[in-house]
Tab-separated table of C-alpha atoms and ligand atoms in Angstrom:
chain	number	residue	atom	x	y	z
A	17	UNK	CA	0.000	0.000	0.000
A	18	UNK	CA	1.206	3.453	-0.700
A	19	UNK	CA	0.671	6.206	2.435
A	20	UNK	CA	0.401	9.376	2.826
A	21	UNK	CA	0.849	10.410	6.516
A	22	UNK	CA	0.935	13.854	7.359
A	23	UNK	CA	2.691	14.655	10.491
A	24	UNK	CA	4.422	11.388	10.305
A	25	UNK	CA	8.091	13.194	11.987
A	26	UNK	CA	6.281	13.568	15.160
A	27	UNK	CA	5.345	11.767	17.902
A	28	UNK	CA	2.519	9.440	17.627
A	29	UNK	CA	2.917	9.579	13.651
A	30	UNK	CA	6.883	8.328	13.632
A	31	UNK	CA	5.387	5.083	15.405
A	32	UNK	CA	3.394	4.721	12.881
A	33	UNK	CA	5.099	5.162	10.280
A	34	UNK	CA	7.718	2.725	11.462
A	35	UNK	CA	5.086	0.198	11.790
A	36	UNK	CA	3.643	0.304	8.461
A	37	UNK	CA	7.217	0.143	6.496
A	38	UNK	CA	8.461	-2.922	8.816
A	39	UNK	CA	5.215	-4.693	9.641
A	40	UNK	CA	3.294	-4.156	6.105
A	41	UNK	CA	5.893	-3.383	3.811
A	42	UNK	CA	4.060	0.463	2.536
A	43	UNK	CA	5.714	2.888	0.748
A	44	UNK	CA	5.479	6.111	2.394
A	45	UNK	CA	5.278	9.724	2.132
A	46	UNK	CA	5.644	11.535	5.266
A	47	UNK	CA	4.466	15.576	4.832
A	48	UNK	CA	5.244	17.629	7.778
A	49	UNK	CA	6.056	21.049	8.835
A	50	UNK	CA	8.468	20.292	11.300
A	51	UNK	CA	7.310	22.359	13.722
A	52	UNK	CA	9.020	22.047	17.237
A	53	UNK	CA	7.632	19.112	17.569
A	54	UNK	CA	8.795	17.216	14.374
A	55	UNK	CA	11.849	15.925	14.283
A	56	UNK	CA	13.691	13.854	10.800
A	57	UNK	CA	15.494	11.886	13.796
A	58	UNK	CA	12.318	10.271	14.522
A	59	UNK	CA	12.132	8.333	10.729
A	60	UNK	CA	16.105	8.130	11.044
A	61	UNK	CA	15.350	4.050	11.051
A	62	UNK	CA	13.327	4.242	8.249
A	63	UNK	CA	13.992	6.957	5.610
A	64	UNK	CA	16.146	4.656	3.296
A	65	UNK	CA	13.463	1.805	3.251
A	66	UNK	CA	12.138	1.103	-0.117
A	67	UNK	CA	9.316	4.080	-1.040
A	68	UNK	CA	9.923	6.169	1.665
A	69	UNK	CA	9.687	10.025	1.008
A	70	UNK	CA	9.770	12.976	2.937
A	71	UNK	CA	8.018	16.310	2.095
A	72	UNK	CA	8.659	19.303	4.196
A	73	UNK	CA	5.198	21.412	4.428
A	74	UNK	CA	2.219	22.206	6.422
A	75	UNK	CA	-1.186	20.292	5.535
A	76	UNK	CA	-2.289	23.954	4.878
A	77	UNK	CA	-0.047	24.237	1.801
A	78	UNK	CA	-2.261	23.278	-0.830
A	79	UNK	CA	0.307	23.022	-3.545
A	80	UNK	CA	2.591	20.815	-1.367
A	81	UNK	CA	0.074	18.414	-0.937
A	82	UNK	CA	-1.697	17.990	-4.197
A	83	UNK	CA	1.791	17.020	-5.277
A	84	UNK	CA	2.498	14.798	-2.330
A	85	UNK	CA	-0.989	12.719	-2.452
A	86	UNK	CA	0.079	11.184	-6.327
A	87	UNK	CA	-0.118	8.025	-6.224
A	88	UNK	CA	-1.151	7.390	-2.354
A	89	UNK	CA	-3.678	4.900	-2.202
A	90	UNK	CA	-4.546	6.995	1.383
A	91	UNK	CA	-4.155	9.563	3.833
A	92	UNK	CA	-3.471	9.327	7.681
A	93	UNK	CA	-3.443	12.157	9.135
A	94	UNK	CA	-1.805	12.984	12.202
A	95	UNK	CA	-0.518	16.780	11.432
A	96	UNK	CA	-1.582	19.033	14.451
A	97	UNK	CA	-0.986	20.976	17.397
A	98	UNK	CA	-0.993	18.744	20.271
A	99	UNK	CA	-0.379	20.431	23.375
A	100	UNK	CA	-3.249	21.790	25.600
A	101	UNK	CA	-1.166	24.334	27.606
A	102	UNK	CA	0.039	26.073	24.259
A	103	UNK	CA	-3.202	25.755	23.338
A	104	UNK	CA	-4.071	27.999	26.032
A	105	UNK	CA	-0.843	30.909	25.760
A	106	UNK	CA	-0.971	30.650	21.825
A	107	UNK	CA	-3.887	29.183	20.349
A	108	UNK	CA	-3.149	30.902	16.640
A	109	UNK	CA	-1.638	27.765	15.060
A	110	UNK	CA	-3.753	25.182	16.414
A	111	UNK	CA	-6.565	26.895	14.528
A	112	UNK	CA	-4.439	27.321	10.926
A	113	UNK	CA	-3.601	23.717	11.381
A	114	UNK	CA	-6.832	22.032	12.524
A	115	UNK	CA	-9.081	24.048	11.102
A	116	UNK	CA	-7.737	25.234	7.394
A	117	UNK	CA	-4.797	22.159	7.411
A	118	UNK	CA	-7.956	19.413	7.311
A	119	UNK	CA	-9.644	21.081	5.165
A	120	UNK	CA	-6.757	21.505	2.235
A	121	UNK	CA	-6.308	17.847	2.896
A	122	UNK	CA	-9.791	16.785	2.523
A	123	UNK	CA	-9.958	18.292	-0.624
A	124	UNK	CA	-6.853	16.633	-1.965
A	125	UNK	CA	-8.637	13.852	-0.809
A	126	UNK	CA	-11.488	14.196	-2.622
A	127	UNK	CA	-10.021	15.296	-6.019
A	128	UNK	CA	-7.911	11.850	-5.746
A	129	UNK	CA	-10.711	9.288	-4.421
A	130	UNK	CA	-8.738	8.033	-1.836
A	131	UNK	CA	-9.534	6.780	2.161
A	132	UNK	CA	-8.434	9.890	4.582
A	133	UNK	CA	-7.909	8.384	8.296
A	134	UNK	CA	-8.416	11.380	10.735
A	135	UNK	CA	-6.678	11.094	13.765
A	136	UNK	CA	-8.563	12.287	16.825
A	137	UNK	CA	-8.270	12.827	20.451
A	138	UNK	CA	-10.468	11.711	23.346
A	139	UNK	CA	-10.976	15.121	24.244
A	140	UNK	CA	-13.319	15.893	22.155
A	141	UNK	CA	-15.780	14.706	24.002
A	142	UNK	CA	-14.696	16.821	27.470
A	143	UNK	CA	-14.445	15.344	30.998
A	144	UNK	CA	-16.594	12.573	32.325
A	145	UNK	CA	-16.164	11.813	36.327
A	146	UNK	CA	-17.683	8.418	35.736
A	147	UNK	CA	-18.127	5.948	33.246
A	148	UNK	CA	-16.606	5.940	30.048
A	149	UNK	CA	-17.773	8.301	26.780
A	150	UNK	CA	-18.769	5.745	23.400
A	151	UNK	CA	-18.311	7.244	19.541
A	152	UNK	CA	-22.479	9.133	19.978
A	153	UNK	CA	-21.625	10.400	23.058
A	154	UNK	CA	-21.947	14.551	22.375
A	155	UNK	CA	-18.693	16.485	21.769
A	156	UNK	CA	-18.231	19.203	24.769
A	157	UNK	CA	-14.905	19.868	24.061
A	158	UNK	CA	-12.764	22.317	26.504
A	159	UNK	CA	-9.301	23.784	25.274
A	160	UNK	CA	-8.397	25.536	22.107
A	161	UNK	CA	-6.297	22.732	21.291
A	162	UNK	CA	-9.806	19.950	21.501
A	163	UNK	CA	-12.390	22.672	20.216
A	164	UNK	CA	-9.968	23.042	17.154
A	165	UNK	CA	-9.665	19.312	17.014
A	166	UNK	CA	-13.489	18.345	17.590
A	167	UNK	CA	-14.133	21.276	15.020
A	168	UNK	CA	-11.874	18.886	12.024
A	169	UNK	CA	-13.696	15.813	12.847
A	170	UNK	CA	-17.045	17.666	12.370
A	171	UNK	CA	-15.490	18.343	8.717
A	172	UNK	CA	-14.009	15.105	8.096
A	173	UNK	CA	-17.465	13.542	9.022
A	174	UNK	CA	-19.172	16.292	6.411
A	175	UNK	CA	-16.979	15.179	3.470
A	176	UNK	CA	-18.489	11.529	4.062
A	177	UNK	CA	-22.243	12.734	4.091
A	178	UNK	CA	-21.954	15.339	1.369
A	179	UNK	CA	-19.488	13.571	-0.305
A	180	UNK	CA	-19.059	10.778	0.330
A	181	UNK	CA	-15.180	10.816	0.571
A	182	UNK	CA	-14.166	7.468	2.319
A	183	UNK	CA	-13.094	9.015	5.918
A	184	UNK	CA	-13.259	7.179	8.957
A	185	UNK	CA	-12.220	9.027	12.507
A	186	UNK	CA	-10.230	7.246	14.878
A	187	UNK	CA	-9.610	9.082	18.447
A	188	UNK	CA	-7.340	7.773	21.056
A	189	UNK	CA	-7.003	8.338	24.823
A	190	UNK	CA	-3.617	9.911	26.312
A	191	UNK	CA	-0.724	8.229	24.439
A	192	UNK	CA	3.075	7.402	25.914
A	193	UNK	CA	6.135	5.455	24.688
A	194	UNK	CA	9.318	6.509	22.992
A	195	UNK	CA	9.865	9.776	21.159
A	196	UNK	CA	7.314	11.920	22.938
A	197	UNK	CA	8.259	15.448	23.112
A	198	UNK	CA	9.279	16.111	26.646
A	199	UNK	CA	6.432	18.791	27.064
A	200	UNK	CA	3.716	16.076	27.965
A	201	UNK	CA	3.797	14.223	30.955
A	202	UNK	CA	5.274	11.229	31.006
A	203	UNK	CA	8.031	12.098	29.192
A	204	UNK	CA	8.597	15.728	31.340
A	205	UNK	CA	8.380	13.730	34.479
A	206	UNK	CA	11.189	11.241	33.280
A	207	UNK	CA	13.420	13.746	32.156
A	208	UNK	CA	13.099	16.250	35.171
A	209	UNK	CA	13.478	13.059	37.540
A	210	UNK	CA	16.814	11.609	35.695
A	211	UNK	CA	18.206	15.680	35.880
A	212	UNK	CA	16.725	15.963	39.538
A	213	UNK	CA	14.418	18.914	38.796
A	214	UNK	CA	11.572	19.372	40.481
A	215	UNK	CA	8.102	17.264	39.060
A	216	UNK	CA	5.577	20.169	38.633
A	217	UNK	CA	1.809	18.739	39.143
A	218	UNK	CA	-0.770	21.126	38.420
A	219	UNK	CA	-3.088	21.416	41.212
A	220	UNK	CA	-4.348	18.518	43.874
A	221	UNK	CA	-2.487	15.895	40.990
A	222	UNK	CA	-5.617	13.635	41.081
A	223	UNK	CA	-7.240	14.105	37.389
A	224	UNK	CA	-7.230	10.864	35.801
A	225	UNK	CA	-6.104	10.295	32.094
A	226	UNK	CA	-6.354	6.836	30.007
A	227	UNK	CA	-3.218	5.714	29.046
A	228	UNK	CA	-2.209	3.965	25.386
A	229	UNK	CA	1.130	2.401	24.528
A	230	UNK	CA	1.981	4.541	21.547
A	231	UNK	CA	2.154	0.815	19.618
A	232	UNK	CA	-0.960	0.205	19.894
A	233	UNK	CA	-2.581	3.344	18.866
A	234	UNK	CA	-0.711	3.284	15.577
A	235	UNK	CA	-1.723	-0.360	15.284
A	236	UNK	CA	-5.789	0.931	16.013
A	237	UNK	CA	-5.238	3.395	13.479
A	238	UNK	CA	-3.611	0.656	11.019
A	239	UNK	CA	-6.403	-1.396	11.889
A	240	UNK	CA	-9.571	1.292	11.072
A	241	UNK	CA	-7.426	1.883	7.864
A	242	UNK	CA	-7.791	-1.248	6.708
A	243	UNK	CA	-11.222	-2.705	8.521
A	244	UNK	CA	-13.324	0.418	9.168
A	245	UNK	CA	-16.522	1.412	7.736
A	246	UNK	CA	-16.320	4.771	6.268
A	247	UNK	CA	-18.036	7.483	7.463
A	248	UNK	CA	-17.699	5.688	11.071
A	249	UNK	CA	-15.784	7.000	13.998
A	250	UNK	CA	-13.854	4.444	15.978
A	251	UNK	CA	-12.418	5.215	19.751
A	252	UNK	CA	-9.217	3.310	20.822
A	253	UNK	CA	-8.500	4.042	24.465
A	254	UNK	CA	-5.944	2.005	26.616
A	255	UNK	CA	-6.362	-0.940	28.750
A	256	UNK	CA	-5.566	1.508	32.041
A	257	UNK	CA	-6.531	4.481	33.654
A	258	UNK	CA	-4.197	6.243	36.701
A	259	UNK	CA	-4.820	8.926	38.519
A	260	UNK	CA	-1.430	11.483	37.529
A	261	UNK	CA	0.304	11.748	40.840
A	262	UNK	CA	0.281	7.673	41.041
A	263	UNK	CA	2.173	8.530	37.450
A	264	UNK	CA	4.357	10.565	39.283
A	265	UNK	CA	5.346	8.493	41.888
A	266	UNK	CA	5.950	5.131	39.492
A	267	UNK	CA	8.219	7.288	37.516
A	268	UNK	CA	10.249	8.196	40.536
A	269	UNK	CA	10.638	4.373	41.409
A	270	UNK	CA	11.457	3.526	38.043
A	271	UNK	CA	14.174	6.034	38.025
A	272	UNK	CA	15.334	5.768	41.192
A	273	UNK	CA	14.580	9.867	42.029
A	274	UNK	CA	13.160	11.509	45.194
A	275	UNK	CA	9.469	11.956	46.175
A	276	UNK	CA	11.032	15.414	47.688
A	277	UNK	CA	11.193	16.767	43.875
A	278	UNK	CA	7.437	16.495	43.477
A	279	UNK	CA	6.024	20.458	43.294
A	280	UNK	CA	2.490	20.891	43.382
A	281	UNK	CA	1.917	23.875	41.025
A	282	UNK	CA	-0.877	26.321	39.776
A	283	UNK	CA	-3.464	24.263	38.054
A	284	UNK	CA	-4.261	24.420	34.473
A	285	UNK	CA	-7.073	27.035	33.641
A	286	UNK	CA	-10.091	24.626	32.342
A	287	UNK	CA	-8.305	21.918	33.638
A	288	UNK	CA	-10.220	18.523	32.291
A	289	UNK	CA	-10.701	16.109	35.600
A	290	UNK	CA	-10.768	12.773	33.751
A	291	UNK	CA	-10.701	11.017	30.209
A	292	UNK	CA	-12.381	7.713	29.991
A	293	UNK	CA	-13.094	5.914	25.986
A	294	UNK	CA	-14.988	3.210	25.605
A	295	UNK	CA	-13.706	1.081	22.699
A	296	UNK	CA	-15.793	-1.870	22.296
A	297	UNK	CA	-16.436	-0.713	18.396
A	298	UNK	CA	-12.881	-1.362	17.207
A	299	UNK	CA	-12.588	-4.069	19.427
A	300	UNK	CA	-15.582	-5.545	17.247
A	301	UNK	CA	-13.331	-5.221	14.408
A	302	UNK	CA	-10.440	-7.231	15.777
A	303	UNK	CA	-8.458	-4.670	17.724
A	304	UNK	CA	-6.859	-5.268	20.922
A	305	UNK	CA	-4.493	-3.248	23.395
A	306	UNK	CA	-1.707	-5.515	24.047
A	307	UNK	CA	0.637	-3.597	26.258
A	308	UNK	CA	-0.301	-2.798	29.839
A	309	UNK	CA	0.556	0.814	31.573
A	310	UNK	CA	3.388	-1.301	34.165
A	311	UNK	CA	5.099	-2.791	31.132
A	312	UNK	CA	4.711	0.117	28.825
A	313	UNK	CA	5.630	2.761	31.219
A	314	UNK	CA	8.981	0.333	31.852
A	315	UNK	CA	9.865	0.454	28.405
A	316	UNK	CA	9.080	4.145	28.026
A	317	UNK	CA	11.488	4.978	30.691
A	318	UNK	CA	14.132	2.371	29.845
A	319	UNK	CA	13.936	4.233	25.965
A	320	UNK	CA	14.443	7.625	27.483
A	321	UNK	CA	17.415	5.768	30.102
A	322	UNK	CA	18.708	4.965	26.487
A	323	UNK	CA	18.142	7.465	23.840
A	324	UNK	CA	20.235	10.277	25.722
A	325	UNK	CA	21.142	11.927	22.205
A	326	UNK	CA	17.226	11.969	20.870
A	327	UNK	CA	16.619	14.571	24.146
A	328	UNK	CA	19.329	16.392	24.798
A	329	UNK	CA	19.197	18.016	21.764
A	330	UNK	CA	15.502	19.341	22.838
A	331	UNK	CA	16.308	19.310	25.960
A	332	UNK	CA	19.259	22.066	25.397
A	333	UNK	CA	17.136	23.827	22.846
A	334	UNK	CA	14.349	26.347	22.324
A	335	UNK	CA	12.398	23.834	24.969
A	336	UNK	CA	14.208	25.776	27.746
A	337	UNK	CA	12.419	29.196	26.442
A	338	UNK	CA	8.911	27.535	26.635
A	339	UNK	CA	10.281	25.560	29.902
A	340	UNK	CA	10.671	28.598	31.997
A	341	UNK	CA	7.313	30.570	29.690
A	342	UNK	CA	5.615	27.707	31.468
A	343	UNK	CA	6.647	27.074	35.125
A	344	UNK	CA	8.407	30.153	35.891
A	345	UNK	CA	11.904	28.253	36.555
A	346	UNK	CA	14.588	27.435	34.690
A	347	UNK	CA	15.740	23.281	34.335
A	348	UNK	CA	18.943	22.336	34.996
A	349	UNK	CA	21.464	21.155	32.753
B	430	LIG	P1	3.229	15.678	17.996
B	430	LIG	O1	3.038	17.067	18.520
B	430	LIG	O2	4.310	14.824	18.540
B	430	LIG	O3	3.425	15.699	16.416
B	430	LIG	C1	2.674	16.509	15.559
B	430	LIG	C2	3.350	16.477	14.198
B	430	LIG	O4	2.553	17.269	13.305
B	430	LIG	C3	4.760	17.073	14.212
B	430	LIG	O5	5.621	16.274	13.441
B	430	LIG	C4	4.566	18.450	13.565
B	430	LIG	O6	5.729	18.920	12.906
B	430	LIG	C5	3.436	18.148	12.603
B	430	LIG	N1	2.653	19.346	12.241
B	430	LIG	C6	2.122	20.279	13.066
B	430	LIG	N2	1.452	21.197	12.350
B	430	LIG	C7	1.562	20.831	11.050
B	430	LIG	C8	1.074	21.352	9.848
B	430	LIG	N3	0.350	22.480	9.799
B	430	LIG	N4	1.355	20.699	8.704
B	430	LIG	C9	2.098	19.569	8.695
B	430	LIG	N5	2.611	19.038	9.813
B	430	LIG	C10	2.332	19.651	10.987
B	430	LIG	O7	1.795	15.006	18.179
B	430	LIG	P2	1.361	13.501	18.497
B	430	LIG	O8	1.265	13.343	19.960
B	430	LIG	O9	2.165	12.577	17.687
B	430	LIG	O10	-0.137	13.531	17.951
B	430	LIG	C11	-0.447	13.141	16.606
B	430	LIG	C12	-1.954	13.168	16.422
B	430	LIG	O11	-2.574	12.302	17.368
B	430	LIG	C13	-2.578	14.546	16.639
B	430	LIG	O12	-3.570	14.739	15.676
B	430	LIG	C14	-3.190	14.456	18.027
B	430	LIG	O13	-4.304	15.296	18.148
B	430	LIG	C15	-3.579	12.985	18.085
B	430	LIG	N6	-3.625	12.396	19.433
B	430	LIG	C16	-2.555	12.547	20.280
B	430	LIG	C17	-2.618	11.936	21.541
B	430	LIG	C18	-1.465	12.023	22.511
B	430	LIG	O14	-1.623	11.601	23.667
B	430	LIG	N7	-0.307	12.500	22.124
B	430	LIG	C19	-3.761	11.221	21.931
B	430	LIG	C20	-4.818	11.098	21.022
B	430	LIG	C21	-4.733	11.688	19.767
B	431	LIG	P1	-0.614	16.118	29.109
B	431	LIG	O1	0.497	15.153	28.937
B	431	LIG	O2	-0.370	17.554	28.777
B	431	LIG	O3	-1.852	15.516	28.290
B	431	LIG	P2	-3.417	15.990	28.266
B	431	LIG	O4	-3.529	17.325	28.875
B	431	LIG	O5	-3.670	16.037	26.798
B	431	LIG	O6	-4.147	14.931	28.986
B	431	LIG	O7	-1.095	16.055	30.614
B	431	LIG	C1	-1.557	14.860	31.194
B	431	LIG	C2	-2.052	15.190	32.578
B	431	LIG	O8	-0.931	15.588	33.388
B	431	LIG	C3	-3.018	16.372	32.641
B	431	LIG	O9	-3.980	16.104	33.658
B	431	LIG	C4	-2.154	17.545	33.032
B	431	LIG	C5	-1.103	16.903	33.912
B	431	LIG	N1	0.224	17.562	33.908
B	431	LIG	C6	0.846	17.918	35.118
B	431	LIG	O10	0.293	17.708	36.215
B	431	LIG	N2	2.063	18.525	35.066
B	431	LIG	C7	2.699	18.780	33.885
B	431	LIG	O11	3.820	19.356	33.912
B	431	LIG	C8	2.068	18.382	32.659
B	431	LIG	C9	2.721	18.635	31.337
B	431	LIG	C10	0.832	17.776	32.727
């Protein structure tokens, strides 16, 4: 099969990428901006494979993407702004991106005939303090960054009914593993404890989030690509919800830090309290989780214990600016 994955140099997209060249063999076209967040090093494994291409330009670029769809028998796209706190200090780009970005690609969707996999977040559909949201639950979105989000899968649904481009939605709970930019999280919290900085939690620490190895999200999405009805939305949330200071404290006995370095910090305005997705529809299809939070939060640690050169590049970078823009403090070195 022949892909074209947009945003495929960052996090959650790299994975997937990855996935399809070494598990199914796809020739792929990444096109990404390379924002902050992208990175080449993340397709370093990859870019030579048979097929592979890589197109530097935002999903907004019209021209850059009519020429990069040729000959893609789809579109996965992944290309967005993904964090909710610079959703909230500089909202500007998330709306360019979600907003006009998903659009441009629909289109070049629809002029080629070809499937267009949206990739979606859980928090669309807002908080929930019990229970667990399914794909008709109502979207009550409450950043910038899932109003902008939950405003492109309103769009991509749109080009199915009026058009009836083949677009399926597939929206996934909180995802970790390797090569997450050090700005979410898991990944902040492993860094800061291996540097001994402090391990800022925003408010009482006890909001709960639904935690995906990144694996098996790209392996959901894989899956909807292949087996989902278009025009259907498909949720694929992880086998495990904790409660983020229980994070916290198994990523200080993973890496051998001090509870002492835990800060409890201003809370995030709008702050959601918990994320729950049901997933029983892509289960239905043949989709399973098959990594567990203990084991993948191991791994995810042991990768950042091991991939020294992937963060200290970031970690040395413009990431301090937006470090001490965000907590007021400077990291160490
Ligand atoms: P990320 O921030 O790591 O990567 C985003 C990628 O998109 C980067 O490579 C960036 O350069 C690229 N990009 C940004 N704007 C672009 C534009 N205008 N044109 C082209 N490329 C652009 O994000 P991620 O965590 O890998 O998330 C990928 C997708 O998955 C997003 O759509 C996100 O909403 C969704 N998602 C993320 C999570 C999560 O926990 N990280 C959970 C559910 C869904
Ligand atoms: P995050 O990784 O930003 O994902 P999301 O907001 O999309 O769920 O945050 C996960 C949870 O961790 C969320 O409840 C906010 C909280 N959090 C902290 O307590 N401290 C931090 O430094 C960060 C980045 C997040």
């Amino acid at each position: 099969m022949k892909l074209l994955v947009c945003g495929g140099a960052g996090f959650i997209g790299s994975n997937f990428v990855r996935q399809r060249i070494v598990e199914h063999g796809d020739a792929v076209t990444v096109l990404d901006k390379l924002t902050y967040a992208g990175r080449e090093e993340n397709l370093a494994d990859v870019r030579d494979s048979a097929g592979f291409e890589f197109v530097r330009a935002g999903i907004e670029d019209a021209a850059a993407v009519a020429g990069a769809i040729e000959g893609a028998d789809a579109v996965v796209n992944f290309a967005a702004e993904t964090h909710v706190d610079r959703s909230i200090s500089e909202p500007d780009a998330f709306i360019t991106t979600h907003a006009v970005g998903t659009f441009v690609l629909l289109e070049a969707a629809r002029a080629s005939g070809v499937r267009y996999v949206q990739v979606s977040t859980d928090e669309v559909y807002g908080s929930i303090e019990e229970g667990s949201f399914t794909e008709s639950s109502p979207l009550l979105p409450s950043s910038p960054y899932s109003a902008t989000k939950a405003g492109a899968d309103l769009l991509v649904a749109s080009y199915h009914h009026t058009y009836e481009l083949e677009s399926l939605i597939c929206r996934g709970s909180n995802n970790y593993g390797p090569y997450q930019y050090p700005e979410k999280l898991i990944p902040l919290m492993v860094l800061n404890a291996l540097h001994g900085d402090p391990l800022p939690v925003y408010g009482d620490g006890q909001q709960v989030r639904n935690w995906i190895f990144v694996e098996d999200f790209a392996r959901g999405i894989g899956h909807v690509l292949a087996h989902g009805v278009p025009g259907e939305t498909y949720n694929v949330g992880g086998p495990d919800e904790a409660v983020n200071l229980d994070v916290v404290k198994r990523i200080i006995a993973l890496t051998g830090a001090s509870d002492d370095l835990i800060e409890y910090v201003t809370d995030r305005p709008g702050h959601d309290r918990r994320y729950s997705l049901g997933s029983e529809k892509v289960r239905a299809l043949g989709w399973e989780a098959r990594v567990r939070f203990d084991e993948g939060l191991e791994r995810t640690v042991a990768w950042y214990q091991n991939n020294r050169p992937w963060w200290e590049t970031i970690r040395s970078g413009d990431y301090r600016a937006y470090y001490e823009r965000q907590y007021g403090r400077s990291l160490g070195m």
